Structure formats: structure tokens, C-alpha cells
CSV table of C-alpha atoms and ligand atoms in Angstrom, one decimal:
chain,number,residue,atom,x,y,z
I,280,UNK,CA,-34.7,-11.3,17.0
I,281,UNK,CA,-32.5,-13.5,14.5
I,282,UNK,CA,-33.1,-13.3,10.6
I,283,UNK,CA,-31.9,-16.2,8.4
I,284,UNK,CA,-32.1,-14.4,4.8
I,285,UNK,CA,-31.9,-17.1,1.9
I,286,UNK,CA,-31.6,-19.5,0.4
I,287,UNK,CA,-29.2,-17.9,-2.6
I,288,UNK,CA,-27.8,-19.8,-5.0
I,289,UNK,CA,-24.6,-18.3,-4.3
I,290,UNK,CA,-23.1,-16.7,-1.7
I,291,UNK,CA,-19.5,-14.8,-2.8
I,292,UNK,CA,-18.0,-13.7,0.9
I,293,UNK,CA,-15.1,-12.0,0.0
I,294,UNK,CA,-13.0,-13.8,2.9
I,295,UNK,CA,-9.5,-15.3,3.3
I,296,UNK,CA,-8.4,-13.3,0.6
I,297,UNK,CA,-5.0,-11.6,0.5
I,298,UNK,CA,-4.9,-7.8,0.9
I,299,UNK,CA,-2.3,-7.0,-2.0
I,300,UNK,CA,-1.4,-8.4,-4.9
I,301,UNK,CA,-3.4,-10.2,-8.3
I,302,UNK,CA,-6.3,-13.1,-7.2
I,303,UNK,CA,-8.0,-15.4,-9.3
I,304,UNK,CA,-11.4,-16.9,-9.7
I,305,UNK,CA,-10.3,-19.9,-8.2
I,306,UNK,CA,-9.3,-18.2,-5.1
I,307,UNK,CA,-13.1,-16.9,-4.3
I,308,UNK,CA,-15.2,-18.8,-1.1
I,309,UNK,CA,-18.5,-19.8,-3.4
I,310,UNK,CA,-21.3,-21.0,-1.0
I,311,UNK,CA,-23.9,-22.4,-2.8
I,312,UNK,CA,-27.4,-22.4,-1.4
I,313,UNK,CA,-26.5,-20.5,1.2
I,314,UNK,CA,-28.1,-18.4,4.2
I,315,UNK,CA,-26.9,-15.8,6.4
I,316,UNK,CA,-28.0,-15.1,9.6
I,317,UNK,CA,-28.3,-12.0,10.7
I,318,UNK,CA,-29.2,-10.3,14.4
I,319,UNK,CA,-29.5,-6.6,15.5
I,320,UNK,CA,-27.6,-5.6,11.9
I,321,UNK,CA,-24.9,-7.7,12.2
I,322,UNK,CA,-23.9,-11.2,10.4
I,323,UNK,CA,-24.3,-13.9,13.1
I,324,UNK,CA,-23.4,-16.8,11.0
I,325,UNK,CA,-23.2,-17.8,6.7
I,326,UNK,CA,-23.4,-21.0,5.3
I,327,UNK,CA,-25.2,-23.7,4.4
I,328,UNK,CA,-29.2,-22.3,4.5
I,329,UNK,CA,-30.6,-26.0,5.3
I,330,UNK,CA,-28.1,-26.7,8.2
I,331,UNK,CA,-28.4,-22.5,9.2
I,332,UNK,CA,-32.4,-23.4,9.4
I,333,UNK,CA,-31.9,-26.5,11.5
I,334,UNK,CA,-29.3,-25.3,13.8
I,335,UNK,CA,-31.8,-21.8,14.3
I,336,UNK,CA,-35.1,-23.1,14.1
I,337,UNK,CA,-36.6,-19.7,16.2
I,338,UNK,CA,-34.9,-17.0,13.6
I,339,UNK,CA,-37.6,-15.7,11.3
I,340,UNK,CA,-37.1,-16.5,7.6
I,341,UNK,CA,-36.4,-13.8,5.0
I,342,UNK,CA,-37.2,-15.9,2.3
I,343,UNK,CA,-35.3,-15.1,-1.4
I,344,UNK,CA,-36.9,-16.6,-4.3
I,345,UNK,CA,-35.4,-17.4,-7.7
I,346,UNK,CA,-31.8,-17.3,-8.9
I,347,UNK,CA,-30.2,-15.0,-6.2
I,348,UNK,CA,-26.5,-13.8,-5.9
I,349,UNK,CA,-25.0,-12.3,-3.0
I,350,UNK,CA,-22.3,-10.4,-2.0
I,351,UNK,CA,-21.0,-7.7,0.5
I,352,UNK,CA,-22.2,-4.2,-0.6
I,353,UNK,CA,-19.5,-2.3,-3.1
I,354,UNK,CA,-17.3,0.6,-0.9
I,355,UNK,CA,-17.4,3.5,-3.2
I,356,UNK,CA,-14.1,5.1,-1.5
I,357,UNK,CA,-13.6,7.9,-3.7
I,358,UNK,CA,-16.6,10.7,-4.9
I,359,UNK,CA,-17.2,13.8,-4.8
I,360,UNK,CA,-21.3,13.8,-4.6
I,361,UNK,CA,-22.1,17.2,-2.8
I,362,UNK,CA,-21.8,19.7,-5.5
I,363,UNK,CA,-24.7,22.0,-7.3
I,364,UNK,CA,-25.0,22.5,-11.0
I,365,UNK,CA,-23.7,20.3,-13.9
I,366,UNK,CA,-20.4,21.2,-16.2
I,367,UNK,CA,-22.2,20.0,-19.4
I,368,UNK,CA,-20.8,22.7,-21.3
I,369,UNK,CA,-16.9,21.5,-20.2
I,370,UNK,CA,-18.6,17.9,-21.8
I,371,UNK,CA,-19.2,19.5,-24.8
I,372,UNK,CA,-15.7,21.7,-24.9
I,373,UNK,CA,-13.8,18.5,-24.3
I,374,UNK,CA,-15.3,16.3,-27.0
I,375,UNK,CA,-14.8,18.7,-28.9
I,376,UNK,CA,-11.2,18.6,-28.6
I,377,UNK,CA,-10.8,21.6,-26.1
I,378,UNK,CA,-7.8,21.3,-23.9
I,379,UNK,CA,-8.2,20.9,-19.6
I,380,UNK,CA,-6.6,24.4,-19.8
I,381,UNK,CA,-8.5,25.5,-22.5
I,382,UNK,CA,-11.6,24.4,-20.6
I,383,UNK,CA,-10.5,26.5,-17.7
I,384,UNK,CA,-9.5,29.4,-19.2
I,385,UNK,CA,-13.4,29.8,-20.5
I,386,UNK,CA,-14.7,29.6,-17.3
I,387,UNK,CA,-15.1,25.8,-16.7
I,388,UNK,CA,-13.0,23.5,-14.5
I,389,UNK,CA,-13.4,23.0,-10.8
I,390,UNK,CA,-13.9,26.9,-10.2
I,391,UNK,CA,-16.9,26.6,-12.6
I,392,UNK,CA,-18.6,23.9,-9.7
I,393,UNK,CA,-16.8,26.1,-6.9
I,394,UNK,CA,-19.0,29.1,-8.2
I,395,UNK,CA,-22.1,26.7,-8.4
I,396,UNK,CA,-21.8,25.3,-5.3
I,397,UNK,CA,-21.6,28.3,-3.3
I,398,UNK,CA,-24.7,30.0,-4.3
I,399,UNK,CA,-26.3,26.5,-3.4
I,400,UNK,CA,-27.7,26.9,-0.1
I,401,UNK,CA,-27.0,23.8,2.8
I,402,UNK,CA,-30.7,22.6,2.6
I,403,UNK,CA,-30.3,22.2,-1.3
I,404,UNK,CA,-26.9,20.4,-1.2
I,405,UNK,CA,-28.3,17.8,1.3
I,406,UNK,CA,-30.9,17.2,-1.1
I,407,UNK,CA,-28.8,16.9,-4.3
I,408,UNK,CA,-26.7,14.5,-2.5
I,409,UNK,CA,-29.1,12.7,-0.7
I,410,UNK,CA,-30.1,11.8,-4.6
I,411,UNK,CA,-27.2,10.9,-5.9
I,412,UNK,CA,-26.3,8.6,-2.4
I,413,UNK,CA,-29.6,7.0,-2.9
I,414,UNK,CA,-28.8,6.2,-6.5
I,415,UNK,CA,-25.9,4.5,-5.8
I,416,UNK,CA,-27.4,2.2,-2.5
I,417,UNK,CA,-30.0,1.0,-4.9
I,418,UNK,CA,-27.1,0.0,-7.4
I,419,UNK,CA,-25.3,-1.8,-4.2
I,420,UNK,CA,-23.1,0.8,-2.9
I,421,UNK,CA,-23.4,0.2,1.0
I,422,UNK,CA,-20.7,2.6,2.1
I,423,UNK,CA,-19.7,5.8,0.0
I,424,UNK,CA,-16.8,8.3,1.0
I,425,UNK,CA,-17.6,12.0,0.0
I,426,UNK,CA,-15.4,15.1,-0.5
I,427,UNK,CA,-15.3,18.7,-0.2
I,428,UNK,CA,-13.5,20.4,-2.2
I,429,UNK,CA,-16.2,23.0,-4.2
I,430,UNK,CA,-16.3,25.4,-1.2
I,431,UNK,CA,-12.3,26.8,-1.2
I,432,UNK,CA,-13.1,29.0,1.7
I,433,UNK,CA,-13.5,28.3,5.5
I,434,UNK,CA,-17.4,29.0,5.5
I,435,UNK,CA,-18.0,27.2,2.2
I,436,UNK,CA,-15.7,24.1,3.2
I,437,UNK,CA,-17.5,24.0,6.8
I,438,UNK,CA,-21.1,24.2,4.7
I,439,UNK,CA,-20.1,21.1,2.0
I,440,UNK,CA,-18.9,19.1,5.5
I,441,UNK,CA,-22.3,20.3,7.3
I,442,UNK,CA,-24.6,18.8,4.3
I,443,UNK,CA,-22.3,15.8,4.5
I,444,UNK,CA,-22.8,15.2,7.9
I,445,UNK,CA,-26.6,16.1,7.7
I,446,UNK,CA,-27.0,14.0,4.8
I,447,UNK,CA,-25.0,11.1,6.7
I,448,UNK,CA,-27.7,11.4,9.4
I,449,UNK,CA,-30.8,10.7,6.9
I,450,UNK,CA,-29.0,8.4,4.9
I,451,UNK,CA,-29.8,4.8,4.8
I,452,UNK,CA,-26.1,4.6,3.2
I,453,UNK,CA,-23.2,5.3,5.2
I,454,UNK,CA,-21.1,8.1,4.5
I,455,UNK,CA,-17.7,9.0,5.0
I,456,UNK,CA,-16.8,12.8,4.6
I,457,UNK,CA,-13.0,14.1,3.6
I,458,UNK,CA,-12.0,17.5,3.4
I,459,UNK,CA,-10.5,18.5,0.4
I,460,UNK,CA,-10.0,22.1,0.8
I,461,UNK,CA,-7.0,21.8,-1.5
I,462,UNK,CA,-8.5,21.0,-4.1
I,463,UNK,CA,-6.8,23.9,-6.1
I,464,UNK,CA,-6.1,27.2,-4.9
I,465,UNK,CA,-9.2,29.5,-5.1
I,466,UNK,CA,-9.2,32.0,-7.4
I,467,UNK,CA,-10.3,34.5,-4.9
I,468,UNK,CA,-8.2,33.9,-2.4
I,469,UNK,CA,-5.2,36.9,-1.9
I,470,UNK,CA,-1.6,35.1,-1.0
I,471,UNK,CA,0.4,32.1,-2.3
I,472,UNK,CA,0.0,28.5,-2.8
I,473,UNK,CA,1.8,28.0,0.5
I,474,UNK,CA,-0.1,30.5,2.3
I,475,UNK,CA,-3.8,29.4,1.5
I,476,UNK,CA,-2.6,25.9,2.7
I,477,UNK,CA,-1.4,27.2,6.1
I,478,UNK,CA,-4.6,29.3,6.1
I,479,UNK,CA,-6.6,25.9,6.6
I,480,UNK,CA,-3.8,24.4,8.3
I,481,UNK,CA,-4.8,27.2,11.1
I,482,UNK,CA,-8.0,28.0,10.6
I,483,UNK,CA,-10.2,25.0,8.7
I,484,UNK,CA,-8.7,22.0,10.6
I,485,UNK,CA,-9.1,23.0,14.0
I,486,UNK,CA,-12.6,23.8,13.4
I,487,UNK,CA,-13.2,20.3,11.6
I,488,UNK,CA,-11.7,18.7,14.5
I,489,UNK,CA,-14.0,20.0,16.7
I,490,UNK,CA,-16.9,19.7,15.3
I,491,UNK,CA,-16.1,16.4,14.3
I,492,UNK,CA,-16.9,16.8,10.5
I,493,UNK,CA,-14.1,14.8,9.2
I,494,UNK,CA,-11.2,13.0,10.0
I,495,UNK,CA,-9.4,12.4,6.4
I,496,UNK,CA,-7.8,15.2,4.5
I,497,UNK,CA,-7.3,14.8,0.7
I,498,UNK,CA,-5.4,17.0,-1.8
I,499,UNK,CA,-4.9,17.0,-5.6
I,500,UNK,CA,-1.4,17.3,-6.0
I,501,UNK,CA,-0.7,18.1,-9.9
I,502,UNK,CA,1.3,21.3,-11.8
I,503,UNK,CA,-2.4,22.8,-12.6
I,504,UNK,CA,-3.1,22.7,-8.4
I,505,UNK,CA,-0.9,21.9,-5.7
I,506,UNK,CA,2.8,21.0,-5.9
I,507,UNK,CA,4.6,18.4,-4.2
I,508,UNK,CA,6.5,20.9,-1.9
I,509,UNK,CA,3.7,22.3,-0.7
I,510,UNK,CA,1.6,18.9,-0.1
I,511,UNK,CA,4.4,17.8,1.7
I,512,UNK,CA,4.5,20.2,4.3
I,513,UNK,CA,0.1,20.7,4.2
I,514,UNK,CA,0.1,17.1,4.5
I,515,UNK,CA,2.5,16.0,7.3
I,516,UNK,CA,0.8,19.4,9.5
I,517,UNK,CA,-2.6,17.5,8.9
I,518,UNK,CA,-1.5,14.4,10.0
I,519,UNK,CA,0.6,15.7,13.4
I,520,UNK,CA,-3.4,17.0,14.1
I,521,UNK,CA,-4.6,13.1,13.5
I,522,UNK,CA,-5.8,13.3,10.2
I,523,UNK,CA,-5.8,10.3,8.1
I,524,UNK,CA,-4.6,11.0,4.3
I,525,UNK,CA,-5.5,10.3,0.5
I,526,UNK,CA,-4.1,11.8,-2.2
I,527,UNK,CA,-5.2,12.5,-5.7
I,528,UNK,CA,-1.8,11.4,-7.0
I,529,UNK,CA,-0.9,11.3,-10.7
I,530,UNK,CA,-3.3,12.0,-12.8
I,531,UNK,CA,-2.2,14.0,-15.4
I,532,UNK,CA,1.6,14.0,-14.6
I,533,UNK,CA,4.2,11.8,-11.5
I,534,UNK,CA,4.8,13.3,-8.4
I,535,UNK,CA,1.5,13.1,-5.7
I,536,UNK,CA,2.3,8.9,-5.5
I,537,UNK,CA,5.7,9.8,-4.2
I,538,UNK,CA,4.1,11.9,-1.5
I,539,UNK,CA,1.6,9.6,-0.7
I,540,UNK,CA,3.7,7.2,0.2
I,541,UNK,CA,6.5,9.6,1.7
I,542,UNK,CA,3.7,10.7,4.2
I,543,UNK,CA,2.2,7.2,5.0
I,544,UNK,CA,-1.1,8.1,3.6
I,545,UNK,CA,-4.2,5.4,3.5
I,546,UNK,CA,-4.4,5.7,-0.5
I,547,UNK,CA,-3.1,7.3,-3.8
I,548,UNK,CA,-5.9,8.0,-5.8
I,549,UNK,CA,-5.8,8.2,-9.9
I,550,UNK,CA,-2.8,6.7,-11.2
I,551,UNK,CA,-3.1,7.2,-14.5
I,552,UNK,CA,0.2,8.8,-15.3
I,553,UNK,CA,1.9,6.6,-13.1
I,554,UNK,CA,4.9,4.2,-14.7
I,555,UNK,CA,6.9,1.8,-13.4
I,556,UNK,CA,8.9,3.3,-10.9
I,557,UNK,CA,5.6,5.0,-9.1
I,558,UNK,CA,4.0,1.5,-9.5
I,559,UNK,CA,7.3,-0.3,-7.9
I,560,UNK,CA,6.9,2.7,-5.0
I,561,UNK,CA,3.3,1.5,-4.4
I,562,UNK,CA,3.3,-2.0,-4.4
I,563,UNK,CA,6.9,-1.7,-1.9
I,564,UNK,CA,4.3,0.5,0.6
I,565,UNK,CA,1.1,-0.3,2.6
I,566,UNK,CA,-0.7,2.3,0.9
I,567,UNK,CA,-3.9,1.1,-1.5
I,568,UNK,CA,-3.4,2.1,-5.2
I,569,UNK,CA,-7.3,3.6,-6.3
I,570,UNK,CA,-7.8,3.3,-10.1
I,571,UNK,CA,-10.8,6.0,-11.1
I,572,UNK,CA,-12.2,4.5,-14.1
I,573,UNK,CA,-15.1,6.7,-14.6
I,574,UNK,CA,-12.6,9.5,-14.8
I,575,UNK,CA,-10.9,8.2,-17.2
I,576,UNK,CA,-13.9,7.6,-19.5
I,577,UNK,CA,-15.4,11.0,-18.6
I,578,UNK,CA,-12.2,12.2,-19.9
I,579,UNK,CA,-11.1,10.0,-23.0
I,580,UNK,CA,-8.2,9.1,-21.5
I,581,UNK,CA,-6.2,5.7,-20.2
I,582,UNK,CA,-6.7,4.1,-17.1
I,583,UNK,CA,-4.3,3.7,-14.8
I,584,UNK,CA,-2.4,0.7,-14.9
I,585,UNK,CA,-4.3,-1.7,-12.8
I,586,UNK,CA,-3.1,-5.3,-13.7
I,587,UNK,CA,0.5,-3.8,-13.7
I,588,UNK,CA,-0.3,-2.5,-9.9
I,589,UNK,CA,-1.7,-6.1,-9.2
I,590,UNK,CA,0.8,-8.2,-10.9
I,591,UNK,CA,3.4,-5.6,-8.8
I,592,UNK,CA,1.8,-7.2,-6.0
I,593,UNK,CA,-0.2,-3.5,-5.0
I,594,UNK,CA,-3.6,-3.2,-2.8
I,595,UNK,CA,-6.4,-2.1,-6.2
I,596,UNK,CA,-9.4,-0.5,-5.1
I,597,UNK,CA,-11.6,0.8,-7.7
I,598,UNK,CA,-13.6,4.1,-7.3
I,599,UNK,CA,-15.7,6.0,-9.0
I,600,UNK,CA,-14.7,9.1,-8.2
I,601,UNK,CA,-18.1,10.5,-8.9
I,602,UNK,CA,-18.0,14.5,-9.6
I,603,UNK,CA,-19.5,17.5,-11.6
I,604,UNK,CA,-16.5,17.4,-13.9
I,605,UNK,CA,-14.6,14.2,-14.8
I,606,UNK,CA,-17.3,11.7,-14.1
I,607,UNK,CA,-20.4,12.6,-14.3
I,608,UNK,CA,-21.8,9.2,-14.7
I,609,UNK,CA,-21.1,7.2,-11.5
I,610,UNK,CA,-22.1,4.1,-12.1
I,611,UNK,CA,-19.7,2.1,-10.2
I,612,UNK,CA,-20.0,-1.4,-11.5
I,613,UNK,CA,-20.4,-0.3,-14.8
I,614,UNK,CA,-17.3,1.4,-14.9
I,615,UNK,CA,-15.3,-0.9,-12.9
I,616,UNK,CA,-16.9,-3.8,-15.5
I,617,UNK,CA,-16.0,-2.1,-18.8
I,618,UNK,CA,-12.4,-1.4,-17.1
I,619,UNK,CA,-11.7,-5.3,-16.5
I,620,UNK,CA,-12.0,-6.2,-19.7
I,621,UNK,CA,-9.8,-3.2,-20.9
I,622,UNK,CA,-7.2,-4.1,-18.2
I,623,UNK,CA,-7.4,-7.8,-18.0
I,624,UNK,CA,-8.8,-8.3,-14.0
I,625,UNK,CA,-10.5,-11.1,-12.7
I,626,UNK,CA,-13.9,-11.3,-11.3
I,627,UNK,CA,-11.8,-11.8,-7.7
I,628,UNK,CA,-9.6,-8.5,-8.7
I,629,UNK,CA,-12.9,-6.7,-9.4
I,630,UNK,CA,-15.2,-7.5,-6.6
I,631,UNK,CA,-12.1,-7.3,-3.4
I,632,UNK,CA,-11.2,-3.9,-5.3
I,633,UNK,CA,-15.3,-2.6,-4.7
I,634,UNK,CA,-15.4,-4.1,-1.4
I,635,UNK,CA,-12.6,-4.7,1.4
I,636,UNK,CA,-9.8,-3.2,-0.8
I,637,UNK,CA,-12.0,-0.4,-0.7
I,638,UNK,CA,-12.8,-0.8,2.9
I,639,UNK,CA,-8.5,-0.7,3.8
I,640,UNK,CA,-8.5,2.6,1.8
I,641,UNK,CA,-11.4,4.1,4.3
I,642,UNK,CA,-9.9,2.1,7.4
I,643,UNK,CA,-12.8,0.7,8.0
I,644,UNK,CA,-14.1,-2.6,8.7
I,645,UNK,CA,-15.9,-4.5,6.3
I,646,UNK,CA,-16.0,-5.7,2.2
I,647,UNK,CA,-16.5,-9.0,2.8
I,648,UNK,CA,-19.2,-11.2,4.9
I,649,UNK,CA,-18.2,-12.7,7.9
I,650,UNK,CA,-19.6,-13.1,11.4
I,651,UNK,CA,-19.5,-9.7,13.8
I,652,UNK,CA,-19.7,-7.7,10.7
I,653,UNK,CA,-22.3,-5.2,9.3
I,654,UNK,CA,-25.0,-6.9,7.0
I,655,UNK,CA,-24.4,-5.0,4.1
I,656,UNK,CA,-25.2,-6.9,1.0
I,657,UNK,CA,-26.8,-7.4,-2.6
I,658,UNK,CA,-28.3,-9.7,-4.4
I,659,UNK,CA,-27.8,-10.0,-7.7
I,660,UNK,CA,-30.3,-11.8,-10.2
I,661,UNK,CA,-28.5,-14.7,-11.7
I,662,UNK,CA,-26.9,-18.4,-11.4
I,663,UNK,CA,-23.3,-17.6,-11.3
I,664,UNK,CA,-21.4,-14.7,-9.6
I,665,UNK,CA,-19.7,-14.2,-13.3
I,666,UNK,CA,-22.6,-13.1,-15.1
I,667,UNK,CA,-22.3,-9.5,-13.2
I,668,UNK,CA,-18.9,-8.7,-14.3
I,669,UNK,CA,-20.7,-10.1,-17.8
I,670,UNK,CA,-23.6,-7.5,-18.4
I,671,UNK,CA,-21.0,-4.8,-18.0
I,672,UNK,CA,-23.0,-3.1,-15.1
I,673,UNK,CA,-26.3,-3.3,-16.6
I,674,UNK,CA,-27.7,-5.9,-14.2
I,675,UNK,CA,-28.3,-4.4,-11.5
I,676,UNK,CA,-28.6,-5.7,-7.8
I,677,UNK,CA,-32.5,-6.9,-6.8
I,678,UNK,CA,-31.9,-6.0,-3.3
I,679,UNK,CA,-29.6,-4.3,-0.9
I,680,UNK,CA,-29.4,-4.8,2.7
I,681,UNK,CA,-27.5,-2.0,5.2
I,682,UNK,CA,-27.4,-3.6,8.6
I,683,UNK,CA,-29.7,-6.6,7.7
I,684,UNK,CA,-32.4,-4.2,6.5
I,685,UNK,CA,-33.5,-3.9,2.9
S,122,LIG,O1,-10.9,13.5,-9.0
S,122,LIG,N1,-8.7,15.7,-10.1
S,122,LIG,C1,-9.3,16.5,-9.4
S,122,LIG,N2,-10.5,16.4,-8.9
S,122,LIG,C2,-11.6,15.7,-9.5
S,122,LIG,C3,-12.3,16.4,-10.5
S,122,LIG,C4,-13.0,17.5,-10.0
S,122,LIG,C5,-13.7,18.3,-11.0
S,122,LIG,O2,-13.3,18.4,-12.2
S,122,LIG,O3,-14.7,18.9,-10.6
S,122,LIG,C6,-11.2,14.3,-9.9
S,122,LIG,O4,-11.2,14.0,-11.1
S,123,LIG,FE1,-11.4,12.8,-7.3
């Protein structure tokens, strides 16, 4: 059965836009009072709702009333949503000036979530992030990677990629699991660096293989958890086994860009210590630069460079990197909205950076609307696609379709 949905006053779709480099306004396809027609999920047709009507007179009418826009769902393709427990009291120990090191060294940090996460049971975790992935549909976010990363053992890896997968199942959402069993090295684990990385080189991978619980591999390379040596060699084993890679690269000091790029991964994720030699290295590659905003206002500090990355002529996605720790908040469009203005990004920048930017980061299909791809859309409750960006995240979408269905 064929579904025209409309008429909107404006339809954004996101296409014939370049992957890389800076955009403007001017470049964005507007339809006005426009209609898309939809059939088992998938967009049949967009355009003109009068002439879609005429041409379809059989498909049943979704009708929209009022000032409607619409555009593809936002990719959020960076969190880390399955976790237990809260790091308020890190909150409260940074604003009050405490140190990252400082934090850790009274018991917070990742470990502190780690230790929370594992006494969570599987049930409970698929409930917490069921939550928090529901949250985010009904703020527009269509299609959400999550990571591990709070289990640092083989059993409590495999359970954070279980709930993921269970979750994925019950989920209106889609969800993309990653593994990031090297996250840091767990406190409780007896051996080096190099040998915990082997360790799931051996024994994690081959099980996440088979059971088919992920196929991309992360890693936060930094001198407080894994070095670049080490990545290196964790990173190219992974992806001789046919995992894809992202890297949290650059955070808090250089190094993880360099390796992204030396080992062809999809993104490098953070940024925000990069300069101008790291940005040169990612704008020269094919790899998509993700800005984390929310992590930088979780932790009062810069954000990455992000008009230097586009004007570089980079692929920008923007993430919100959603987690216990850094950012707590994860409200996508707020954060990417209070960033533009910080960094100077167009409305075009913005939105190809929540949605097929994004989408080249997860290697999936999708971001923009187009025929033979998913209806997966918002609607926004305005005249003009630039009031979103406008409000600073606090309008909110009035519906959100996944596969045509609201
Ligand atoms: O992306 N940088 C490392 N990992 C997370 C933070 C995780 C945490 O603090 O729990 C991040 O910011
Ligand atoms: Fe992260």
C-alpha cells in the first residue's frame, strides 16, 4: 500500500551535496509544499505534494497540518548509551576545578561506570538503554551507533554487546553496536598494555564475529589509555579479521588522528587537540572528521576545530558522543546548535554533519531523502528550515518516522 505523507511546507532532502568540504545555505534542495511517498518503508518518490497526489491518486493520504518541516532523521554516530549508574559526583569534582587525573585518582573516571555497569545485570541494561534510545528517536535521531566499552573483560564486553543487540531488536530506532573493549586498560586485568590488547585480539573478536554482535572496533588512543604503538598493531589485527574502525583520536593530546588515518579507519572521533597538521592529515584522507560537542561542554573545554576541518575541505559529522562521564546530556541538536554559532557552520554544514556525513562514518546508507531509501524523517514545527538551528535545540521535532511509520 503507497502512503503520500504531506503537504510540508518544506521539504530539506539532504541530496546532491558534496561529501567533504564547507556548504552553504544556498547549496540546500528546498521543496516547498512538498510530499513524499512512501511504500513498504521505503521513499518511493518526493516532490511536489499536488503533482505526487495526481500522479498517485490510489496511495492513502497521511495528511500534515500546519507549518511542517522535514528532513531525513539525524545519525547519532557516536554514543555510548548502555551504561548503569550516573558519574554525578565526577560533575561536581570537575566544576569544581578537579583535574581528569585527579577525578580518577578518587575513584571516578571510566572505571567508576566500568564498576557500575558490571553489577548491572543484561535485563537492566536493555532497559536503561532502551530509555535513553527512545529519548533520542523522539528528538529525531533515526539511527544511533552505540559502544562498549564499560565491561573491560570478555564476559562483561560480550553482556554490553548482548543488551545492544537485544535492545536493537525492540527498538523502533536502529542501532549500530561497536566494540570498544579498549577503552582503557582495566584496572583488574594482570599483564601489559600490549597484552590485554592481544587478549581480545584472541579471545573477544573471534567470539564477536561469530555471534555477529558487531562489526566495528573503536579505541581511545590517548597517554591516560592506549598508545599509538599499541593501537597500531590492535588496530590493523582487527581489521585483517574484517573489522571496520573508529577511533577516539585527539582529545586531550595529537597522536590517535595519525592512526586513524594510517590504518584507513571510517572516522576519527574528538578532535579537539587537533592543529593544523592533524587537520591537513584529515582533510588529505577519506576518513570523516567527528566533532563531539557535548563532550566538550560536559567538560568546559574547546571544540574541535570544525570550520577549520570544513574550510580544509574534511568530511564533519557531528556526534553526541552520549556517555556516563563527559556528556551526560545528549541532546544532539542542542549541542550541535549551540556549537555553530561558537564555530561559525551553516545550517547546510549542520544538518549533512547529523545526517549522511554521519551516515559515511557508519557506512551506511542514508542521511538524506531520496527514492529507494529508508523513510526516516522529522518534522519540525515551523515556516523555514532555519528556525531549527535558531531555537538552539529547544524545538523539538513534532514527528518522526522510521521506515514510513510514526
Ligand atoms: O568519548 N574519551 C573516552 N571515552 C568517552 C568518555 C567515557 C567516560 O568518561 O565514561 C568519551 O568522551
Ligand atoms: Fe566517546
Amino acid at each position: 500500500m503507497k502512503k503520500l505523507i504531506g503537504p510540508f511546507t518544506q521539504i530539506l532532502s539532504l541530496t546532491g551535496l558534496p561529501l567533504k568540504g564547507a556548504l552553504q545555505d544556498e547549496q540546500l534542495h528546498i521543496i516547498p509544499n512538498g510530499g513524499v511517498l512512501v511504500e513498504r518503508g521505503l521513499i518511493l518518490a518526493i516532490g511536489n505534494f499536488n503533482e505526487l497526489r495526481k500522479a498517485t491518486p490510489s496511495a492513502h493520504i497521511e495528511e500534515i497540518t500546519g507549518q511542517q518541516v522535514l528532513l531525513p532523521g539525524f545519525i547519532d554516530c557516536h554514543t555510548h548509551i548502555c551504561f548503569a549508574g550516573n558519574r554525578a559526583n565526577d560533575y561536581a569534582m570537575r566544576i569544581a576545578g578537579k583535574t581528569y587525573l585527579e577525578i580518577a585518582k578518587a575513584g571516578g573516571g571510566i572505571w567508576d561506570t566500568v564498576t557500575q555497569t558490571r553489577a548491572a545485570d543484561e535485563v537492566s541494561l536493555v532497559a536503561s538503554l532502551l530509555q535513553r534510545a527512545n529519548r533520542h528517536l523522539a528528538e529525531g535521531v533515526t539511527t544511533i551507533e552505540v559502544k562498549s566499552g564499560y565491561g573491560l573483560s570478555l564476559d562483561e564486553e560480550l553482556k554490553q554487546l548482548r543488551a545492544i543487540k537485544a535492545a536493537s531488536a525492540q527498538a523502533e530506532v536502529k542501532l549500530i553496536p561497536a566494540c570498544l573493549a579498549a577503552h582503557m586498560v582495566p584496572k583488574d586485568f594482570i599483564g601489559s598494555q600490549a597484552e590485554y590488547l592481544q587478549h581480545l585480539v584472541n579471545h573477544l573478536l573471534p567470539i564477536i564475529k561469530q555471534e555477529n554482535l558487531s562489526n566495528r572496533v573503536d579505541i581511545f588512543i590517548e597517554q591516560s589509555a592506549i598508545n599509538t604503538e599499541n593501537a597500531l598493531i590492535y588496530l590493523n589485527k582487527a581489521k585483517q579479521m574484517g573489522f571496520d574502525i573508529t577511533v577516539h583520536a585527539d582529545q586531550f593530546t595529537t597522536g590517535g588522528s595519525a592512526v586513524a588515518v594510517q590504518t584507513g579507519a571510517l572516522s576519527a572521533d574528538h578532535l579537539e587537540a587537533s592543529g593544523d597538521h592533524e587537520i591537513e592529515l584529515l582533510a588529505d584522507s577519506d576518513i570523516v572528521a567527528v566533532t563531539l560537542p557535548g563532550a566538550s561542554m560536559g567538560l568546559g573545554m574547546p571544540y574541535a576545530p570544525a570550520r577549520k576541518l570544513l574550510n580544509a575541505g574534511a568530511c564533519l559529522a557531528i556526534a553526541s558522543d552520549w556517555n556516563p562521564g563527559s556528556a551526560p546530556m545528549g541532546d544532539l541538536l542542542m549541542q550541535a546548535a549551540v556549537m555553530s554559532a561558537a564555530e561559525k557552520l551553516s545550517a547546510a554544514e549542520v544538518f549533512a554533519g547529523l545526517t549522511f556525513r554521519a551516515a559515511s562514518a557508519l557506512k551506511i546508507e542514508g542521511g538524506i531523502l531520496a527514492p529507494g531509501l529508508p523513510a526516516d524523517m522529522q518534522a519540525y514545527p515551523c515556516a523555514d528550515y532555519r528556525e531549527i538551528l535558531y531555537y538552539q535545540g529547544k524545538l523539538k521535532p513534532s514527528q518522526v518516522w522510521v521506515g514510513g511509520e510514526i
